[in-house]
Each structure stands twice: as C-alpha cells, then as structure tokens.
Amino acid sequence: MFYILEFTEIEKEVIWGGNSLASLYSKPFSKDKAIGESWEVADLKVEKSIIKNGEYKDRSLSSLIEEFGLDLLGSNCETFVQEKYFPLLIKLIDAKDKLSIQVHPDEEYAQKRHNKHGKSEMWYVMEASEKSKLLIGMKEDVSKSTLEKAISNKENIENMFNYFDVKKGDAFYIPTGCIHAILGDVVIAEIQTPSDVTYRLYDWNRVDKNGNSRELHLEDSFNVIRDINAFDLRSKRVEKIKDNNITVTEIFSNEFFTTEEYNIINNYSSTTNCDSFEIIMVMDGNGSIKSSVENNIIDLYKGKTVFIPAKLGKYDIEGDIKYLRVTV
C-alpha cells in the first residue's frame, strides 16, 4: 500500500554554507557547521534518500523504484524505471557566501566524460537580503573566446557576467552550458536533473581553512559553455488556477520537470493522476498533509519536503501554506 513518504535529509558541508537550514528550517544539522545543502530527495550512486516513516522506513528510494516501478513514479517515468534511477535531485541551498562561477554539462558530454547525467536546474528564492544577487550568463558583448583569453591572461573576469538582484519568490532556470553563480545571503530551493557534475570556472581567488584553493575545471568548462540569453531564464509565472482558497502558478515546465507554486488557504484536496509522482516543498506557512492510510499524516512547515507516489490516490492538505509542487 502506498502512502506519503518522508526522507532523511542529506547534509553537505561546504566552504560557502551557513546555518540557516538548521536555524530557520528545522533541519537536523549542527548549527556550528557550514551546511550549504540539504538533499531532500536524491538517488545518486552514493547519496540515496532513505525513508523515515511508515512501512518502508529505513529503505532507500531506489529500492522502492526497483520494487514498484511505474506505480511509484508514474507512467511518464517508463525510461527511468527501465534504467533504474530517479529523474530528479531536490535540494535546499543555504548560500551564506558566494559559490564559484560554474557551469554544468549536457547529457551527452556528462555520459561520455563521467558516465553520469547532465545537469539542468531551476532556482526558487526562499530567503533574500537587500544585497542578494545571482550571476547568470555572460554579458552580450562577451564571447566564450573573449572570456577564455581573459582567464588565460589572468585578467579580472568578474565584470564579464550578468548580475541579477533577487527577492523572495523569484525563480530562474539554469540550463546546461549556462555560466552561473549564487552570490550569497540567499536560501534557494533547487530542482534539478540527477547529477552532481559541476565545473568551476572561477572561485573568487579564495582559499579554504588550510590555505588551499579549490580545483578549477577550465578545459571541461569551455567544452560545454553555450551562448545563452540570461534574460530569458527568469520565470514568466503563468497563473493557471485562482479560486477562493487556492492559487496555482506555473513557474517552469520543460522536458525535465514541471514546477508549480500553490497558495492554499484553509484546506485543499487532490488526487494523483498516475502520470507522475509529486514532490511538495513548503516555502511558507504551516499545516499538514494526510492520505487515507492509517496514521499517514505529516506536519508541513517551511523547508519541509514530502514525496507522493503516483498511485497514492486522494490526499488532503490543511492550513495556510505556500508550496512548490514538482512533477515530471
């Protein structure tokens, strides 16, 4: 019998991380560590989400995919079931400091170079300060060859990119080949394809606590960088439903995933359609979600993520809540 699943979060300690995921989002992480990422739903070769509630407690997501296949993931996921992997990686990112300027490979390059998947991602801003910015894409008058020459000559390249001021609720799509960086003082929900392949182009000349610089990947970076208009990558936000107690806005929909923003007042009931699993990530508010399975009720609060199997059927949400609903 299917029920709504919770997973144990996977923490990632990084040089640019903070403590917001523990202090603001109730994640079970040490507030004394620089935790930059909480992997909410993952099924990579090493990092695998483990279920922490109900009948399947302590089992991995991948073991359920192998056992239940399309009943768990939905009819849209036939290829993923055949190849035995989960099509997404879901994260919360706390960027206290700025990340490296980086780029991700497409599927063909990543498979050939690493035997891994390519990486396209979207960012939804959960928290931001007045000085929060994102770096996305090269300026219109900067070519890949110009950038490569500047790096080779050890010139300052920081003025060659587009910088976007951001606020809570902003969203951007970052396709493969697009240069990008999160520039600190921001918490982001990231929905991406299932890959951990990142090529660092520039790391602000910083060093770690041992005085070491992080590795750069210049050859790979320039092999995959594409000319992309960064100003087309901000969400167009298409309102799909507006009623007394619910507003649904499409944030992004593409070949990899569909992400919608739900604003619920008081209560909402839905039924899965068997095409896709659903992932709910709470952006604001408090409430609960429950299915018809006995004791399958889960508290919802900012930063909480739950997984809804494709063949679950009916579920009910109570409370005043804003959340992202992710499907494929």
Tab-separated table of C-alpha atoms in Angstrom:
chain	number	residue	atom	x	y	z
A	1	MET	CA	0.000	0.000	0.000
A	2	PHE	CA	1.331	3.441	-0.924
A	3	TYR	CA	1.473	6.382	1.442
A	4	ILE	CA	3.056	9.855	1.596
A	5	LEU	CA	6.802	9.461	2.171
A	6	GLU	CA	9.298	11.440	4.220
A	7	PHE	CA	13.035	11.122	3.648
A	8	THR	CA	16.062	11.678	5.859
A	9	GLU	CA	17.875	14.822	4.734
A	10	ILE	CA	21.440	14.503	3.421
A	11	GLU	CA	23.681	17.346	4.608
A	12	LYS	CA	26.526	18.851	2.612
A	13	GLU	CA	29.184	20.867	4.444
A	14	VAL	CA	30.832	23.380	2.088
A	15	ILE	CA	33.071	26.445	2.233
A	16	TRP	CA	30.219	28.822	1.312
A	17	GLY	CA	27.472	27.363	3.543
A	18	GLY	CA	25.777	28.751	6.652
A	19	ASN	CA	23.443	27.599	9.412
A	20	SER	CA	20.052	28.750	8.110
A	21	LEU	CA	18.917	25.245	7.210
A	22	ALA	CA	19.228	24.256	10.878
A	23	SER	CA	18.175	27.543	12.494
A	24	LEU	CA	15.366	28.659	10.152
A	25	TYR	CA	14.203	25.406	8.557
A	26	SER	CA	14.454	22.911	11.426
A	27	LYS	CA	16.896	20.664	9.599
A	28	PRO	CA	18.680	18.156	11.876
A	29	PHE	CA	22.107	19.670	11.211
A	30	SER	CA	24.714	21.172	13.526
A	31	LYS	CA	24.472	24.951	13.751
A	32	ASP	CA	28.254	25.006	14.177
A	33	LYS	CA	28.900	23.628	10.681
A	34	ALA	CA	28.767	25.476	7.345
A	35	ILE	CA	25.986	23.413	5.787
A	36	GLY	CA	25.332	24.614	2.271
A	37	GLU	CA	22.908	21.977	1.009
A	38	SER	CA	20.171	19.712	2.272
A	39	TRP	CA	19.452	16.999	-0.273
A	40	GLU	CA	15.744	16.396	0.199
A	41	VAL	CA	15.141	13.722	-2.459
A	42	ALA	CA	18.146	12.003	-4.020
A	43	ASP	CA	19.027	8.778	-5.791
A	44	LEU	CA	22.617	9.061	-6.989
A	45	LYS	CA	25.158	6.256	-6.908
A	46	VAL	CA	26.433	7.219	-3.457
A	47	GLU	CA	23.870	9.563	-1.919
A	48	LYS	CA	20.468	7.888	-1.692
A	49	SER	CA	17.377	9.118	0.144
A	50	ILE	CA	16.264	6.872	2.993
A	51	ILE	CA	12.611	6.716	4.028
A	52	LYS	CA	11.958	7.712	7.636
A	53	ASN	CA	8.248	6.969	8.098
A	54	GLY	CA	5.762	4.143	7.804
A	55	GLU	CA	6.003	0.596	6.476
A	56	TYR	CA	9.025	1.274	4.271
A	57	LYS	CA	11.071	3.049	6.954
A	58	ASP	CA	14.863	2.630	6.505
A	59	ARG	CA	14.510	1.561	2.870
A	60	SER	CA	16.052	3.604	0.052
A	61	LEU	CA	14.089	5.375	-2.645
A	62	SER	CA	15.946	3.308	-5.241
A	63	SER	CA	14.752	0.046	-3.654
A	64	LEU	CA	11.145	1.222	-3.936
A	65	ILE	CA	11.670	2.206	-7.575
A	66	GLU	CA	13.010	-1.262	-8.287
A	67	GLU	CA	10.079	-2.948	-6.499
A	68	PHE	CA	7.140	-0.764	-7.550
A	69	GLY	CA	8.318	0.936	-10.756
A	70	LEU	CA	5.629	2.914	-12.566
A	71	ASP	CA	3.164	2.556	-9.684
A	72	LEU	CA	5.556	4.651	-7.612
A	73	LEU	CA	6.894	7.070	-10.241
A	74	GLY	CA	4.069	7.239	-12.788
A	75	SER	CA	3.585	6.402	-16.449
A	76	ASN	CA	5.716	9.393	-17.564
A	77	CYS	CA	8.724	7.689	-15.979
A	78	GLU	CA	8.946	4.498	-18.040
A	79	THR	CA	12.511	5.223	-19.184
A	80	PHE	CA	13.670	5.986	-15.651
A	81	VAL	CA	12.136	2.789	-14.293
A	82	GLN	CA	13.784	0.745	-17.029
A	83	GLU	CA	17.152	2.339	-16.298
A	84	LYS	CA	16.513	2.161	-12.524
A	85	TYR	CA	17.106	5.747	-11.455
A	86	PHE	CA	15.112	8.674	-10.114
A	87	PRO	CA	14.862	11.540	-12.627
A	88	LEU	CA	15.381	14.475	-10.224
A	89	LEU	CA	17.545	15.744	-7.387
A	90	ILE	CA	15.772	18.054	-4.941
A	91	LYS	CA	17.768	20.393	-2.678
A	92	LEU	CA	17.610	23.317	-0.303
A	93	ILE	CA	20.650	25.594	-0.612
A	94	ASP	CA	21.905	27.987	2.063
A	95	ALA	CA	24.484	30.218	0.393
A	96	LYS	CA	25.871	32.396	3.166
A	97	ASP	CA	28.838	33.197	0.943
A	98	LYS	CA	29.094	33.143	-2.841
A	99	LEU	CA	29.506	29.938	-4.803
A	100	SER	CA	32.089	29.539	-7.543
A	101	ILE	CA	31.294	30.741	-11.046
A	102	GLN	CA	30.465	27.423	-12.681
A	103	VAL	CA	28.785	25.547	-15.497
A	104	HIS	CA	27.229	22.101	-15.937
A	105	PRO	CA	27.490	19.672	-18.884
A	106	ASP	CA	24.651	18.330	-21.006
A	107	GLU	CA	23.660	14.657	-21.031
A	108	GLU	CA	25.925	13.650	-23.923
A	109	TYR	CA	29.066	15.261	-22.511
A	110	ALA	CA	28.460	14.069	-18.934
A	111	GLN	CA	27.845	10.492	-20.056
A	112	LYS	CA	30.941	10.431	-22.245
A	113	ARG	CA	33.208	12.157	-19.723
A	114	HIS	CA	31.927	10.774	-16.386
A	115	ASN	CA	29.278	8.128	-17.094
A	116	LYS	CA	26.855	10.438	-15.270
A	117	HIS	CA	23.806	12.516	-16.187
A	118	GLY	CA	23.868	16.102	-17.381
A	119	LYS	CA	22.637	18.861	-15.106
A	120	SER	CA	19.888	21.394	-15.736
A	121	GLU	CA	18.385	23.142	-12.723
A	122	MET	CA	15.959	25.773	-11.513
A	123	TRP	CA	16.260	28.101	-8.534
A	124	TYR	CA	13.388	29.396	-6.422
A	125	VAL	CA	14.418	32.078	-3.927
A	126	MET	CA	13.130	31.311	-0.420
A	127	GLU	CA	15.034	33.980	1.527
A	128	ALA	CA	16.986	37.002	0.323
A	129	SER	CA	18.510	40.177	1.706
A	130	GLU	CA	18.674	43.587	0.049
A	131	LYS	CA	22.116	42.742	-1.325
A	132	SER	CA	21.350	39.228	-2.612
A	133	LYS	CA	22.357	38.659	-6.242
A	134	LEU	CA	22.631	35.865	-8.767
A	135	LEU	CA	25.151	35.694	-11.590
A	136	ILE	CA	23.707	34.221	-14.778
A	137	GLY	CA	25.330	34.162	-18.207
A	138	MET	CA	27.934	36.288	-19.972
A	139	LYS	CA	27.222	39.885	-20.960
A	140	GLU	CA	26.021	40.364	-24.516
A	141	ASP	CA	29.359	41.764	-25.708
A	142	VAL	CA	31.413	38.940	-24.120
A	143	SER	CA	32.119	35.821	-26.180
A	144	LYS	CA	33.392	32.466	-24.975
A	145	SER	CA	36.727	33.112	-26.671
A	146	THR	CA	36.998	36.550	-25.022
A	147	LEU	CA	36.376	35.022	-21.613
A	148	GLU	CA	38.836	32.196	-22.245
A	149	LYS	CA	41.541	34.653	-23.295
A	150	ALA	CA	40.954	36.815	-20.218
A	151	ILE	CA	41.307	33.824	-17.904
A	152	SER	CA	44.449	32.682	-19.723
A	153	ASN	CA	45.942	36.168	-19.253
A	154	LYS	CA	44.905	36.160	-15.550
A	155	GLU	CA	42.710	39.233	-16.055
A	156	ASN	CA	39.823	40.124	-13.751
A	157	ILE	CA	36.742	38.500	-15.282
A	158	GLU	CA	34.177	39.488	-12.648
A	159	ASN	CA	32.688	42.277	-14.811
A	160	MET	CA	32.017	39.943	-17.773
A	161	PHE	CA	28.749	38.492	-16.430
A	162	ASN	CA	25.140	39.492	-15.796
A	163	TYR	CA	24.164	40.169	-12.179
A	164	PHE	CA	20.532	39.961	-11.060
A	165	ASP	CA	19.114	41.479	-7.889
A	166	VAL	CA	16.683	38.962	-6.382
A	167	LYS	CA	13.901	38.830	-3.835
A	168	LYS	CA	11.851	36.122	-2.191
A	169	GLY	CA	9.751	34.249	-4.769
A	170	ASP	CA	11.984	34.939	-7.775
A	171	ALA	CA	12.794	31.921	-9.928
A	172	PHE	CA	15.324	31.205	-12.684
A	173	TYR	CA	16.022	28.254	-14.962
A	174	ILE	CA	19.699	27.344	-15.451
A	175	PRO	CA	20.141	25.047	-18.475
A	176	THR	CA	23.257	23.055	-19.240
A	177	GLY	CA	26.048	25.205	-20.622
A	178	CYS	CA	24.908	28.366	-18.814
A	179	ILE	CA	27.526	30.062	-16.624
A	180	HIS	CA	26.077	30.861	-13.197
A	181	ALA	CA	26.734	31.501	-9.510
A	182	ILE	CA	24.720	32.109	-6.347
A	183	LEU	CA	26.302	35.148	-4.694
A	184	GLY	CA	25.495	34.798	-1.008
A	185	ASP	CA	22.883	35.916	1.528
A	186	VAL	CA	20.211	33.746	-0.039
A	187	VAL	CA	18.346	30.474	0.566
A	188	ILE	CA	17.181	28.649	-2.552
A	189	ALA	CA	15.046	25.636	-3.410
A	190	GLU	CA	16.748	23.839	-6.288
A	191	ILE	CA	15.048	21.340	-8.584
A	192	GLN	CA	17.491	19.672	-10.968
A	193	THR	CA	18.239	16.631	-13.054
A	194	PRO	CA	20.041	13.855	-11.102
A	195	SER	CA	23.666	14.903	-11.393
A	196	ASP	CA	26.495	16.159	-9.194
A	197	VAL	CA	28.788	17.195	-12.065
A	198	THR	CA	29.965	20.791	-11.685
A	199	TYR	CA	32.809	22.549	-13.492
A	200	ARG	CA	34.315	25.504	-11.630
A	201	LEU	CA	35.400	28.336	-13.878
A	202	TYR	CA	36.430	30.849	-11.196
A	203	ASP	CA	36.375	30.781	-7.376
A	204	TRP	CA	36.993	34.422	-6.398
A	205	ASN	CA	40.660	33.666	-5.510
A	206	ARG	CA	39.613	32.282	-2.124
A	207	VAL	CA	41.220	29.509	-0.118
A	208	ASP	CA	39.928	27.039	2.448
A	209	LYS	CA	40.899	26.870	6.144
A	210	ASN	CA	44.117	25.090	5.165
A	211	GLY	CA	45.104	27.774	2.669
A	212	ASN	CA	44.282	25.659	-0.377
A	213	SER	CA	42.426	26.844	-3.454
A	214	ARG	CA	39.629	24.654	-4.801
A	215	GLU	CA	40.199	22.875	-8.095
A	216	LEU	CA	39.108	24.614	-11.283
A	217	HIS	CA	37.941	22.755	-14.407
A	218	LEU	CA	38.747	25.151	-17.230
A	219	GLU	CA	39.039	22.700	-20.124
A	220	ASP	CA	35.744	20.989	-19.330
A	221	SER	CA	34.063	24.338	-18.696
A	222	PHE	CA	34.943	25.739	-22.098
A	223	ASN	CA	33.953	22.499	-23.762
A	224	VAL	CA	30.380	22.889	-22.515
A	225	ILE	CA	29.737	26.671	-22.244
A	226	ARG	CA	26.949	27.825	-24.559
A	227	ASP	CA	25.832	31.293	-25.639
A	228	ILE	CA	22.587	31.764	-23.687
A	229	ASN	CA	20.433	34.860	-23.220
A	230	ALA	CA	20.257	35.050	-19.432
A	231	PHE	CA	17.332	37.471	-19.539
A	232	ASP	CA	15.107	34.741	-20.975
A	233	LEU	CA	15.745	32.493	-17.975
A	234	ARG	CA	13.625	34.268	-15.353
A	235	SER	CA	10.259	32.591	-14.678
A	236	LYS	CA	7.353	34.056	-16.639
A	237	ARG	CA	4.925	32.893	-13.872
A	238	VAL	CA	1.710	31.747	-15.612
A	239	GLU	CA	-1.360	31.724	-13.372
A	240	LYS	CA	-3.344	28.525	-14.004
A	241	ILE	CA	-5.958	28.494	-11.215
A	242	LYS	CA	-7.304	31.223	-8.971
A	243	ASP	CA	-10.127	30.466	-6.531
A	244	ASN	CA	-11.208	31.474	-3.042
A	245	ASN	CA	-8.818	29.102	-1.302
A	246	ILE	CA	-6.230	28.202	-3.949
A	247	THR	CA	-3.968	29.892	-6.462
A	248	VAL	CA	-1.768	27.796	-8.748
A	249	THR	CA	1.020	29.429	-10.755
A	250	GLU	CA	3.286	27.601	-13.179
A	251	ILE	CA	6.916	28.523	-12.511
A	252	PHE	CA	8.648	26.357	-15.133
A	253	SER	CA	7.655	23.450	-17.352
A	254	ASN	CA	10.162	21.732	-19.625
A	255	GLU	CA	11.337	18.295	-20.763
A	256	PHE	CA	12.754	17.514	-17.312
A	257	PHE	CA	10.150	18.710	-14.808
A	258	THR	CA	7.175	20.936	-14.129
A	259	THR	CA	7.223	23.186	-11.070
A	260	GLU	CA	4.107	24.978	-9.847
A	261	GLU	CA	3.580	27.308	-6.913
A	262	TYR	CA	0.495	26.564	-4.804
A	263	ASN	CA	-1.016	29.038	-2.358
A	264	ILE	CA	-3.561	27.266	-0.126
A	265	ILE	CA	-5.921	28.901	2.377
A	266	ASN	CA	-7.518	26.600	4.985
A	267	ASN	CA	-7.644	23.316	3.059
A	268	TYR	CA	-7.189	21.571	-0.277
A	269	SER	CA	-7.824	18.054	-1.572
A	270	SER	CA	-6.223	16.425	-4.602
A	271	THR	CA	-5.923	13.032	-6.265
A	272	THR	CA	-2.834	11.736	-8.040
A	273	ASN	CA	-3.333	11.053	-11.761
A	274	CYS	CA	-0.840	8.145	-12.139
A	275	ASP	CA	1.187	10.094	-14.744
A	276	SER	CA	3.790	11.273	-12.256
A	277	PHE	CA	4.843	11.244	-8.633
A	278	GLU	CA	4.509	14.584	-6.835
A	279	ILE	CA	7.053	16.321	-4.630
A	280	ILE	CA	5.815	19.042	-2.299
A	281	MET	CA	8.315	21.576	-0.927
A	282	VAL	CA	6.888	24.056	1.577
A	283	MET	CA	8.018	27.648	1.026
A	284	ASP	CA	5.912	29.326	3.741
A	285	GLY	CA	3.179	28.634	6.276
A	286	ASN	CA	2.154	25.677	8.414
A	287	GLY	CA	-0.301	22.823	8.178
A	288	SER	CA	-0.444	19.103	7.494
A	289	ILE	CA	-0.904	16.583	4.716
A	290	LYS	CA	-2.571	13.195	5.048
A	291	SER	CA	-3.651	10.221	2.955
A	292	SER	CA	-6.253	7.521	3.602
A	293	VAL	CA	-3.587	5.233	5.079
A	294	GLU	CA	-3.862	4.982	8.861
A	295	ASN	CA	-1.516	7.371	10.716
A	296	ASN	CA	-0.169	8.781	7.447
A	297	ILE	CA	-0.321	12.423	8.471
A	298	ILE	CA	2.736	14.685	8.183
A	299	ASP	CA	3.268	18.180	9.542
A	300	LEU	CA	4.068	20.772	6.900
A	301	TYR	CA	6.245	23.803	7.634
A	302	LYS	CA	8.767	25.979	5.824
A	303	GLY	CA	11.502	23.780	4.349
A	304	LYS	CA	9.565	20.516	4.641
A	305	THR	CA	9.596	18.162	1.634
A	306	VAL	CA	7.330	15.141	1.077
A	307	PHE	CA	7.033	12.605	-1.733
A	308	ILE	CA	3.632	11.491	-3.070
A	309	PRO	CA	3.602	8.208	-5.065
A	310	ALA	CA	1.859	8.293	-8.438
A	311	LYS	CA	-0.751	5.719	-7.397
A	312	LEU	CA	-1.431	7.133	-3.932
A	313	GLY	CA	-4.881	8.434	-4.824
A	314	LYS	CA	-6.525	11.122	-2.688
A	315	TYR	CA	-4.657	13.329	-0.233
A	316	ASP	CA	-5.701	16.323	1.877
A	317	ILE	CA	-3.793	19.423	2.923
A	318	GLU	CA	-4.900	21.612	5.812
A	319	GLY	CA	-3.505	25.013	6.764
A	320	ASP	CA	-2.404	28.243	5.131
A	321	ILE	CA	0.583	27.148	3.064
A	322	LYS	CA	2.655	28.145	0.045
A	323	TYR	CA	4.473	25.243	-1.576
A	324	LEU	CA	6.129	24.087	-4.776
A	325	ARG	CA	4.646	21.043	-6.466
A	326	VAL	CA	7.155	19.236	-8.685
A	327	THR	CA	6.202	16.581	-11.256
A	328	VAL	CA	7.716	15.112	-14.436
